[in-house]
Amino acid sequence: MYDLVIRNARVHSFRDGIAQDAAALAVRDGRIAAIDPPADAPARRVVDAAGRMLLPGFIDCHTHAVFAGNRMNEHAMKLAGASYEEIARAGGGIVATVEAVRKATVEELVAESLPRVQALAAEGVTTLEIKSGYGLSAESEMNMLRAARVLGERLPLSVTTTYLGAHTVPKGRDKNEYLREVIDALPRIREEGLADAVDIFVERIAFDADDMRALFDAAKALGFRLKAHTDQLSNMQATRIAAGEYGVLSCDHLEYTQEADVRAMAASGTVAVLLPGAFYFIRETKKPPVDLFREHGVPIAIATDINPGTSPIASLLAVMHMSCIFFGLTPEEALLGVTRNAARALGFDDRGVLAPGMRADFALWDVPAPEFLLYQLGGLRAEKTFIEGIEA
């Protein structure tokens, strides 16, 4: 007896591109039990897809979805010609959100962040990574992580959390002193189960490669997964160090990545997470080296990077579209970038593909083909979304 059978569908597995593989799928105990089960197989629930397309649940593998307040004034500065770095040095950027986050309770952070997460879920997102990074103190960072955990409990989607205390240096603080506080908080974060991974922003306006080594050594010893923001505004050799020395799950942004960095990623299996929303919103012109990623076989993932300052975009479909227009990805690459490769970027091997044994996370779409999701911009929503076989 199956718990659920989806029939009369166009099932796209994503095992080998996006070719149509089957017309039915069966679920038992939250996992995919069979592709194209027998027509007379008994099931507690049968859904007639009426010819609709069945895709794996989308995975947004890099977000800052928990925050308070907004930075509309900075947007006006950008439109007037100010760069991201100029805004940060003028007291804006990441630190501009800190005060609002520090004043907010966990419940207030949940309430402000909920609409953003719901918007992503409406587009078939079934797994979501949420970073901290706007508290810039141990307790405020942990409150952000607590809020992310609450969102995962209240909403029918899988939320994985990342500690990004090393996002920038708080105003008026010594960098080395603050980094020590970030590192010292790791045991408590691990003990309370607040984060699954640790991240750092390596850039001239934030931290350097030696800071990353110190943080990663401590995080690795405690069993955290590792990720890194690298090469967004310049190349500080952080990508080749993060991938070559630590084998991080992913390096993210990568506009200024060079071939030596790409080789290190290829050797370690590190995923390249591209964030076209930030590229678009800060009006960047330097593009990630997509051809080098292809040449060296580095898997490419796509994510919203939703945040208040550089990518206030609560739409994975929109940034998928941008990845094709701005970065030249094919529709197949963009779709793999929010399914199979996005799962790899988070360290998951149980989702992103429709195959027996995988989590039963998938969505029904009333569109003619998967590529249509990369063609039409706006107005698209999943008709039904299932998480571990249960309709969300």
Tab-separated table of C-alpha atoms in Angstrom:
chain	number	residue	atom	x	y	z
A	1	MET	CA	0.000	0.000	0.000
A	2	TYR	CA	1.400	3.377	-1.035
A	3	ASP	CA	0.575	6.543	0.877
A	4	LEU	CA	0.273	8.585	-2.324
A	5	VAL	CA	0.331	8.001	-6.046
A	6	ILE	CA	0.538	10.820	-8.596
A	7	ARG	CA	-0.816	9.638	-11.956
A	8	ASN	CA	-1.158	11.127	-15.434
A	9	ALA	CA	1.809	13.437	-14.887
A	10	ARG	CA	4.892	14.388	-16.870
A	11	VAL	CA	7.579	13.361	-14.386
A	12	HIS	CA	10.993	14.986	-14.837
A	13	SER	CA	13.518	13.283	-12.603
A	14	PHE	CA	16.613	15.521	-13.043
A	15	ARG	CA	18.876	12.499	-12.892
A	16	ASP	CA	20.213	13.236	-16.383
A	17	GLY	CA	19.082	16.708	-17.373
A	18	ILE	CA	15.372	17.421	-17.632
A	19	ALA	CA	14.112	14.743	-19.977
A	20	GLN	CA	10.647	13.374	-19.253
A	21	ASP	CA	11.011	9.979	-17.612
A	22	ALA	CA	7.611	8.712	-16.500
A	23	ALA	CA	3.909	9.380	-16.013
A	24	ALA	CA	3.443	8.370	-12.365
A	25	LEU	CA	5.172	8.421	-9.004
A	26	ALA	CA	4.434	6.620	-5.721
A	27	VAL	CA	5.242	7.655	-2.142
A	28	ARG	CA	5.566	5.664	1.064
A	29	ASP	CA	6.702	6.967	4.477
A	30	GLY	CA	7.779	10.329	3.100
A	31	ARG	CA	10.045	8.838	0.433
A	32	ILE	CA	9.615	8.137	-3.243
A	33	ALA	CA	8.834	4.431	-3.370
A	34	ALA	CA	8.488	3.928	-7.122
A	35	ILE	CA	8.550	5.665	-10.474
A	36	ASP	CA	5.762	4.446	-12.777
A	37	PRO	CA	4.196	2.037	-10.261
A	38	PRO	CA	1.704	-0.566	-11.576
A	39	ALA	CA	-1.618	0.901	-12.651
A	40	ASP	CA	-3.504	-1.191	-10.090
A	41	ALA	CA	-1.165	-0.467	-7.161
A	42	PRO	CA	-3.235	0.376	-4.041
A	43	ALA	CA	-2.774	3.790	-2.450
A	44	ARG	CA	-4.359	5.768	0.364
A	45	ARG	CA	-4.510	8.806	-1.907
A	46	VAL	CA	-4.373	9.118	-5.671
A	47	VAL	CA	-3.853	12.487	-7.369
A	48	ASP	CA	-4.688	12.863	-11.053
A	49	ALA	CA	-2.159	15.374	-12.378
A	50	ALA	CA	-4.218	15.823	-15.545
A	51	GLY	CA	-1.078	16.021	-17.651
A	52	ARG	CA	0.656	18.574	-15.497
A	53	MET	CA	4.412	18.598	-15.077
A	54	LEU	CA	5.955	17.088	-11.922
A	55	LEU	CA	9.322	18.511	-10.870
A	56	PRO	CA	11.513	18.032	-7.810
A	57	GLY	CA	10.914	20.575	-5.067
A	58	PHE	CA	13.113	23.610	-5.554
A	59	ILE	CA	15.960	24.312	-3.121
A	60	ASP	CA	16.974	27.883	-2.296
A	61	CYS	CA	20.480	27.217	-1.003
A	62	HIS	CA	21.608	30.744	-0.040
A	63	THR	CA	19.288	33.191	1.715
A	64	HIS	CA	19.312	35.826	4.431
A	65	ALA	CA	15.535	35.595	4.762
A	66	VAL	CA	15.421	36.422	8.484
A	67	PHE	CA	15.862	40.133	9.146
A	68	ALA	CA	14.003	43.197	10.414
A	69	GLY	CA	13.372	46.542	8.769
A	70	ASN	CA	14.396	47.505	5.231
A	71	ARG	CA	16.997	49.549	3.372
A	72	MET	CA	14.934	51.461	0.849
A	73	ASN	CA	17.094	54.566	1.359
A	74	GLU	CA	20.154	52.675	0.149
A	75	HIS	CA	18.305	51.717	-3.002
A	76	ALA	CA	17.917	55.405	-3.770
A	77	MET	CA	21.664	55.852	-3.219
A	78	LYS	CA	22.375	53.007	-5.631
A	79	LEU	CA	20.119	54.577	-8.247
A	80	ALA	CA	22.086	57.793	-7.807
A	81	GLY	CA	25.300	55.945	-8.604
A	82	ALA	CA	26.779	54.851	-5.251
A	83	SER	CA	28.519	51.459	-5.188
A	84	TYR	CA	27.906	48.722	-2.626
A	85	GLU	CA	31.323	49.370	-1.115
A	86	GLU	CA	30.728	53.145	-0.934
A	87	ILE	CA	27.416	52.607	0.837
A	88	ALA	CA	29.033	50.231	3.320
A	89	ARG	CA	31.868	52.633	4.079
A	90	ALA	CA	29.325	55.430	4.610
A	91	GLY	CA	27.674	53.448	7.400
A	92	GLY	CA	25.127	51.596	5.308
A	93	GLY	CA	25.203	48.059	4.058
A	94	ILE	CA	25.014	45.153	6.484
A	95	VAL	CA	25.472	47.269	9.616
A	96	ALA	CA	22.384	49.336	8.726
A	97	THR	CA	20.152	46.349	9.451
A	98	VAL	CA	21.824	45.453	12.739
A	99	GLU	CA	19.982	47.938	14.938
A	100	ALA	CA	16.547	46.746	13.808
A	101	VAL	CA	17.502	43.102	14.273
A	102	ARG	CA	18.925	43.680	17.740
A	103	LYS	CA	15.719	45.406	18.842
A	104	ALA	CA	13.463	42.638	17.507
A	105	THR	CA	12.332	39.658	19.531
A	106	VAL	CA	12.473	36.170	18.063
A	107	GLU	CA	8.729	36.300	17.446
A	108	GLU	CA	9.013	39.681	15.720
A	109	LEU	CA	11.763	38.327	13.479
A	110	VAL	CA	9.532	35.379	12.628
A	111	ALA	CA	6.574	37.649	11.836
A	112	GLU	CA	8.623	39.930	9.550
A	113	SER	CA	10.307	37.046	7.752
A	114	LEU	CA	7.245	34.835	7.301
A	115	PRO	CA	5.857	36.574	4.160
A	116	ARG	CA	9.214	36.259	2.398
A	117	VAL	CA	9.436	32.551	3.109
A	118	GLN	CA	5.809	32.000	2.114
A	119	ALA	CA	6.482	33.722	-1.214
A	120	LEU	CA	9.330	31.304	-1.893
A	121	ALA	CA	7.211	28.318	-0.887
A	122	ALA	CA	4.500	29.388	-3.349
A	123	GLU	CA	7.037	28.902	-6.148
A	124	GLY	CA	7.629	25.274	-5.258
A	125	VAL	CA	10.534	25.773	-2.832
A	126	THR	CA	10.610	22.831	-0.434
A	127	THR	CA	14.065	23.286	1.127
A	128	LEU	CA	15.406	26.639	2.277
A	129	GLU	CA	18.733	27.694	3.750
A	130	ILE	CA	18.590	30.698	6.121
A	131	LYS	CA	21.692	32.477	7.415
A	132	SER	CA	22.147	34.714	10.412
A	133	GLY	CA	24.496	37.677	10.015
A	134	TYR	CA	22.589	40.802	10.975
A	135	GLY	CA	22.835	40.512	14.763
A	136	LEU	CA	26.617	40.882	15.009
A	137	SER	CA	26.523	39.870	18.667
A	138	ALA	CA	26.310	36.354	20.018
A	139	GLU	CA	22.797	36.664	21.432
A	140	SER	CA	21.343	38.515	18.442
A	141	GLU	CA	22.900	36.041	16.013
A	142	MET	CA	21.403	33.179	17.997
A	143	ASN	CA	18.018	34.896	18.022
A	144	MET	CA	18.143	35.015	14.228
A	145	LEU	CA	18.948	31.310	14.135
A	146	ARG	CA	16.134	30.617	16.606
A	147	ALA	CA	13.726	32.524	14.368
A	148	ALA	CA	14.851	30.469	11.381
A	149	ARG	CA	14.243	27.262	13.312
A	150	VAL	CA	10.755	28.477	14.284
A	151	LEU	CA	9.968	29.170	10.620
A	152	GLY	CA	10.962	25.609	9.840
A	153	GLU	CA	8.613	24.343	12.529
A	154	ARG	CA	5.638	26.481	11.501
A	155	LEU	CA	5.856	26.064	7.751
A	156	PRO	CA	5.671	22.833	5.767
A	157	LEU	CA	9.159	23.083	4.308
A	158	SER	CA	12.649	22.011	5.321
A	159	VAL	CA	14.766	24.833	6.755
A	160	THR	CA	18.511	24.436	7.242
A	161	THR	CA	20.393	27.145	9.128
A	162	THR	CA	23.824	28.717	8.749
A	163	TYR	CA	25.712	30.787	11.323
A	164	LEU	CA	27.129	33.883	9.624
A	165	GLY	CA	28.356	35.831	12.622
A	166	ALA	CA	31.387	36.721	10.483
A	167	HIS	CA	29.308	38.778	8.044
A	168	THR	CA	31.007	42.082	8.824
A	169	VAL	CA	32.667	43.832	11.751
A	170	PRO	CA	30.250	45.786	13.979
A	171	LYS	CA	30.732	49.520	13.960
A	172	GLY	CA	33.373	50.623	16.453
A	173	ARG	CA	34.673	47.114	17.115
A	174	ASP	CA	38.153	45.693	16.625
A	175	LYS	CA	38.043	42.989	13.961
A	176	ASN	CA	40.196	40.461	15.812
A	177	GLU	CA	38.292	40.936	19.047
A	178	TYR	CA	34.947	40.505	17.309
A	179	LEU	CA	36.100	37.439	15.369
A	180	ARG	CA	37.113	35.845	18.666
A	181	GLU	CA	33.554	36.410	19.918
A	182	VAL	CA	32.174	34.794	16.771
A	183	ILE	CA	34.374	31.760	17.331
A	184	ASP	CA	33.666	31.583	21.052
A	185	ALA	CA	29.920	31.362	20.342
A	186	LEU	CA	30.325	28.183	18.261
A	187	PRO	CA	30.127	25.637	21.125
A	188	ARG	CA	26.876	27.107	22.442
A	189	ILE	CA	25.369	27.239	18.955
A	190	ARG	CA	26.303	23.587	18.462
A	191	GLU	CA	24.993	22.599	21.900
A	192	GLU	CA	21.611	24.261	21.274
A	193	GLY	CA	21.380	22.866	17.743
A	194	LEU	CA	20.857	26.303	16.228
A	195	ALA	CA	22.994	25.978	13.104
A	196	ASP	CA	23.912	23.267	10.635
A	197	ALA	CA	26.708	25.168	8.875
A	198	VAL	CA	29.125	28.069	9.361
A	199	ASP	CA	29.790	30.779	6.770
A	200	ILE	CA	32.012	33.863	6.439
A	201	PHE	CA	32.120	36.917	4.149
A	202	VAL	CA	35.674	37.321	2.873
A	203	GLU	CA	36.099	40.754	1.341
A	204	ARG	CA	37.970	44.025	1.878
A	205	ILE	CA	35.009	45.433	3.820
A	206	ALA	CA	34.669	42.332	5.996
A	207	PHE	CA	37.159	39.526	6.783
A	208	ASP	CA	40.285	38.090	5.194
A	209	ALA	CA	41.535	34.602	4.409
A	210	ASP	CA	43.372	34.206	7.725
A	211	ASP	CA	40.163	35.087	9.556
A	212	MET	CA	38.405	32.402	7.537
A	213	ARG	CA	41.026	29.828	8.499
A	214	ALA	CA	40.634	30.624	12.193
A	215	LEU	CA	36.844	30.355	12.028
A	216	PHE	CA	36.815	27.233	9.871
A	217	ASP	CA	39.336	25.408	12.067
A	218	ALA	CA	37.110	25.952	15.088
A	219	ALA	CA	33.864	25.172	13.229
A	220	LYS	CA	35.259	22.024	11.622
A	221	ALA	CA	36.395	20.706	14.995
A	222	LEU	CA	32.801	20.988	16.219
A	223	GLY	CA	31.360	19.190	13.202
A	224	PHE	CA	29.750	22.116	11.366
A	225	ARG	CA	29.409	22.108	7.596
A	226	LEU	CA	31.372	24.914	5.925
A	227	LYS	CA	30.399	27.503	3.320
A	228	ALA	CA	31.935	30.799	2.214
A	229	HIS	CA	31.000	34.116	0.594
A	230	THR	CA	33.933	34.712	-1.760
A	231	ASP	CA	35.040	36.802	-4.731
A	232	GLN	CA	32.006	39.086	-4.824
A	233	LEU	CA	33.830	42.411	-5.027
A	234	SER	CA	37.455	41.327	-5.409
A	235	ASN	CA	39.665	38.237	-5.340
A	236	MET	CA	41.363	37.636	-1.978
A	237	GLN	CA	42.216	33.990	-2.746
A	238	ALA	CA	39.433	32.921	-0.412
A	239	THR	CA	37.821	30.552	-2.904
A	240	ARG	CA	40.938	28.483	-3.542
A	241	ILE	CA	41.676	28.357	0.202
A	242	ALA	CA	38.102	27.490	1.207
A	243	ALA	CA	37.861	24.779	-1.437
A	244	GLY	CA	41.466	23.558	-1.484
A	245	GLU	CA	42.180	23.528	2.242
A	246	TYR	CA	38.721	22.935	3.718
A	247	GLY	CA	36.647	21.288	0.996
A	248	VAL	CA	33.733	23.589	1.706
A	249	LEU	CA	30.294	22.619	0.440
A	250	SER	CA	30.024	25.792	-1.612
A	251	CYS	CA	31.594	29.099	-2.459
A	252	ASP	CA	29.010	31.768	-3.213
A	253	HIS	CA	28.939	34.912	-5.418
A	254	LEU	CA	32.213	34.289	-7.356
A	255	GLU	CA	32.159	37.274	-9.711
A	256	TYR	CA	35.943	37.703	-9.389
A	257	THR	CA	36.849	34.016	-9.355
A	258	GLN	CA	39.897	32.982	-11.413
A	259	GLU	CA	40.862	29.702	-13.048
A	260	ALA	CA	43.084	28.623	-10.143
A	261	ASP	CA	40.070	29.003	-7.860
A	262	VAL	CA	37.890	26.993	-10.213
A	263	ARG	CA	40.466	24.198	-10.324
A	264	ALA	CA	40.451	24.045	-6.529
A	265	MET	CA	36.655	23.847	-6.511
A	266	ALA	CA	36.680	21.078	-9.097
A	267	ALA	CA	39.205	19.044	-7.106
A	268	SER	CA	37.199	19.331	-3.863
A	269	GLY	CA	33.703	18.965	-5.315
A	270	THR	CA	32.765	22.430	-4.083
A	271	VAL	CA	29.584	23.842	-5.622
A	272	ALA	CA	29.582	27.282	-7.248
A	273	VAL	CA	26.508	29.125	-5.942
A	274	LEU	CA	25.630	32.023	-8.244
A	275	LEU	CA	23.507	34.884	-6.941
A	276	PRO	CA	22.199	36.855	-9.918
A	277	GLY	CA	19.790	38.842	-7.748
A	278	ALA	CA	22.684	40.611	-6.032
A	279	PHE	CA	24.470	41.055	-9.367
A	280	TYR	CA	21.334	42.720	-10.710
A	281	PHE	CA	20.437	44.822	-7.689
A	282	ILE	CA	23.869	46.355	-7.078
A	283	ARG	CA	24.315	46.777	-10.851
A	284	GLU	CA	27.487	44.723	-10.971
A	285	THR	CA	29.159	44.294	-14.366
A	286	LYS	CA	31.732	41.597	-13.568
A	287	LYS	CA	30.186	38.176	-14.241
A	288	PRO	CA	31.095	34.835	-12.663
A	289	PRO	CA	33.282	32.678	-14.955
A	290	VAL	CA	30.525	30.288	-16.039
A	291	ASP	CA	32.560	28.906	-18.945
A	292	LEU	CA	35.367	27.950	-16.557
A	293	PHE	CA	32.906	26.187	-14.254
A	294	ARG	CA	31.641	24.228	-17.234
A	295	GLU	CA	35.129	23.444	-18.508
A	296	HIS	CA	36.281	22.080	-15.153
A	297	GLY	CA	33.048	20.343	-14.215
A	298	VAL	CA	32.191	22.502	-11.208
A	299	PRO	CA	28.482	22.086	-10.372
A	300	ILE	CA	26.522	25.347	-10.535
A	301	ALA	CA	23.696	26.218	-8.150
A	302	ILE	CA	21.390	29.254	-8.178
A	303	ALA	CA	19.890	30.999	-5.136
A	304	THR	CA	17.941	34.143	-4.299
A	305	ASP	CA	20.362	35.594	-1.719
A	306	ILE	CA	17.229	37.323	-0.417
A	307	ASN	CA	18.373	40.070	1.950
A	308	PRO	CA	17.435	43.679	2.754
A	309	GLY	CA	20.312	45.433	1.025
A	310	THR	CA	21.611	43.715	-2.101
A	311	SER	CA	18.934	41.225	-3.171
A	312	PRO	CA	15.462	41.999	-1.790
A	313	ILE	CA	14.024	39.456	-4.215
A	314	ALA	CA	11.589	36.910	-2.777
A	315	SER	CA	11.405	34.873	-5.974
A	316	LEU	CA	13.591	31.943	-6.924
A	317	LEU	CA	11.942	31.885	-10.368
A	318	ALA	CA	13.046	35.484	-10.957
A	319	VAL	CA	16.692	34.793	-10.163
A	320	MET	CA	16.606	31.609	-12.241
A	321	HIS	CA	15.462	33.781	-15.149
A	322	MET	CA	18.248	36.278	-14.377
A	323	SER	CA	20.839	33.493	-14.349
A	324	CYS	CA	20.017	32.738	-17.980
A	325	ILE	CA	19.804	36.361	-19.140
A	326	PHE	CA	22.794	37.773	-17.240
A	327	PHE	CA	25.114	34.787	-16.842
A	328	GLY	CA	24.234	32.773	-19.936
A	329	LEU	CA	23.105	29.609	-18.191
A	330	THR	CA	20.966	27.237	-20.198
A	331	PRO	CA	17.473	26.433	-18.894
A	332	GLU	CA	18.752	22.958	-18.017
A	333	GLU	CA	21.632	24.415	-15.980
A	334	ALA	CA	19.324	26.819	-14.151
A	335	LEU	CA	16.873	24.050	-13.255
A	336	LEU	CA	19.653	21.756	-12.066
A	337	GLY	CA	20.936	24.760	-10.120
A	338	VAL	CA	17.831	24.833	-7.919
A	339	THR	CA	17.430	21.065	-7.577
A	340	ARG	CA	20.280	18.556	-7.707
A	341	ASN	CA	23.173	21.021	-7.460
A	342	ALA	CA	21.473	23.150	-4.809
A	343	ALA	CA	21.064	20.018	-2.693
A	344	ARG	CA	24.791	19.366	-3.031
A	345	ALA	CA	25.541	22.950	-1.977
A	346	LEU	CA	23.779	22.224	1.324
A	347	GLY	CA	25.272	18.776	1.816
A	348	PHE	CA	22.049	16.880	1.100
A	349	ASP	CA	22.026	13.670	-0.915
A	350	ASP	CA	18.366	12.809	-0.312
A	351	ARG	CA	16.594	15.444	-2.419
A	352	GLY	CA	16.731	17.415	-5.671
A	353	VAL	CA	16.088	14.317	-7.788
A	354	LEU	CA	12.932	12.260	-8.294
A	355	ALA	CA	14.104	8.685	-7.760
A	356	PRO	CA	13.246	5.801	-5.420
A	357	GLY	CA	14.581	6.381	-1.914
A	358	MET	CA	14.693	10.169	-2.211
A	359	ARG	CA	12.571	12.536	-0.141
A	360	ALA	CA	9.129	12.941	-1.649
A	361	ASP	CA	9.524	16.684	-2.220
A	362	PHE	CA	7.983	17.747	-5.516
A	363	ALA	CA	5.554	20.165	-7.154
A	364	LEU	CA	2.982	20.091	-9.937
A	365	TRP	CA	3.191	22.852	-12.549
A	366	ASP	CA	0.673	23.725	-15.244
A	367	VAL	CA	3.256	24.679	-17.856
A	368	PRO	CA	4.117	23.074	-21.206
A	369	ALA	CA	7.745	22.200	-20.331
A	370	PRO	CA	10.344	22.853	-17.618
A	371	GLU	CA	12.004	25.443	-19.849
A	372	PHE	CA	8.853	27.568	-19.650
A	373	LEU	CA	9.829	28.490	-16.088
A	374	LEU	CA	12.923	30.189	-17.533
A	375	TYR	CA	10.947	31.860	-20.316
A	376	GLN	CA	8.051	33.632	-18.604
A	377	LEU	CA	9.041	36.143	-15.938
A	378	GLY	CA	6.336	36.585	-13.326
A	379	GLY	CA	2.904	35.098	-12.787
A	380	LEU	CA	3.997	31.492	-12.248
A	381	ARG	CA	3.157	29.457	-9.172
A	382	ALA	CA	3.215	25.770	-8.385
A	383	GLU	CA	-0.296	24.298	-8.439
A	384	LYS	CA	0.419	21.757	-5.702
A	385	THR	CA	3.520	21.231	-3.597
A	386	PHE	CA	4.277	18.065	-1.639
A	387	ILE	CA	6.873	17.790	1.125
A	388	GLU	CA	7.724	14.294	2.259
A	389	GLY	CA	4.645	13.194	0.373
A	390	ILE	CA	2.246	15.507	2.184
A	391	GLU	CA	0.533	18.337	0.326
A	392	ALA	CA	1.753	21.663	1.688
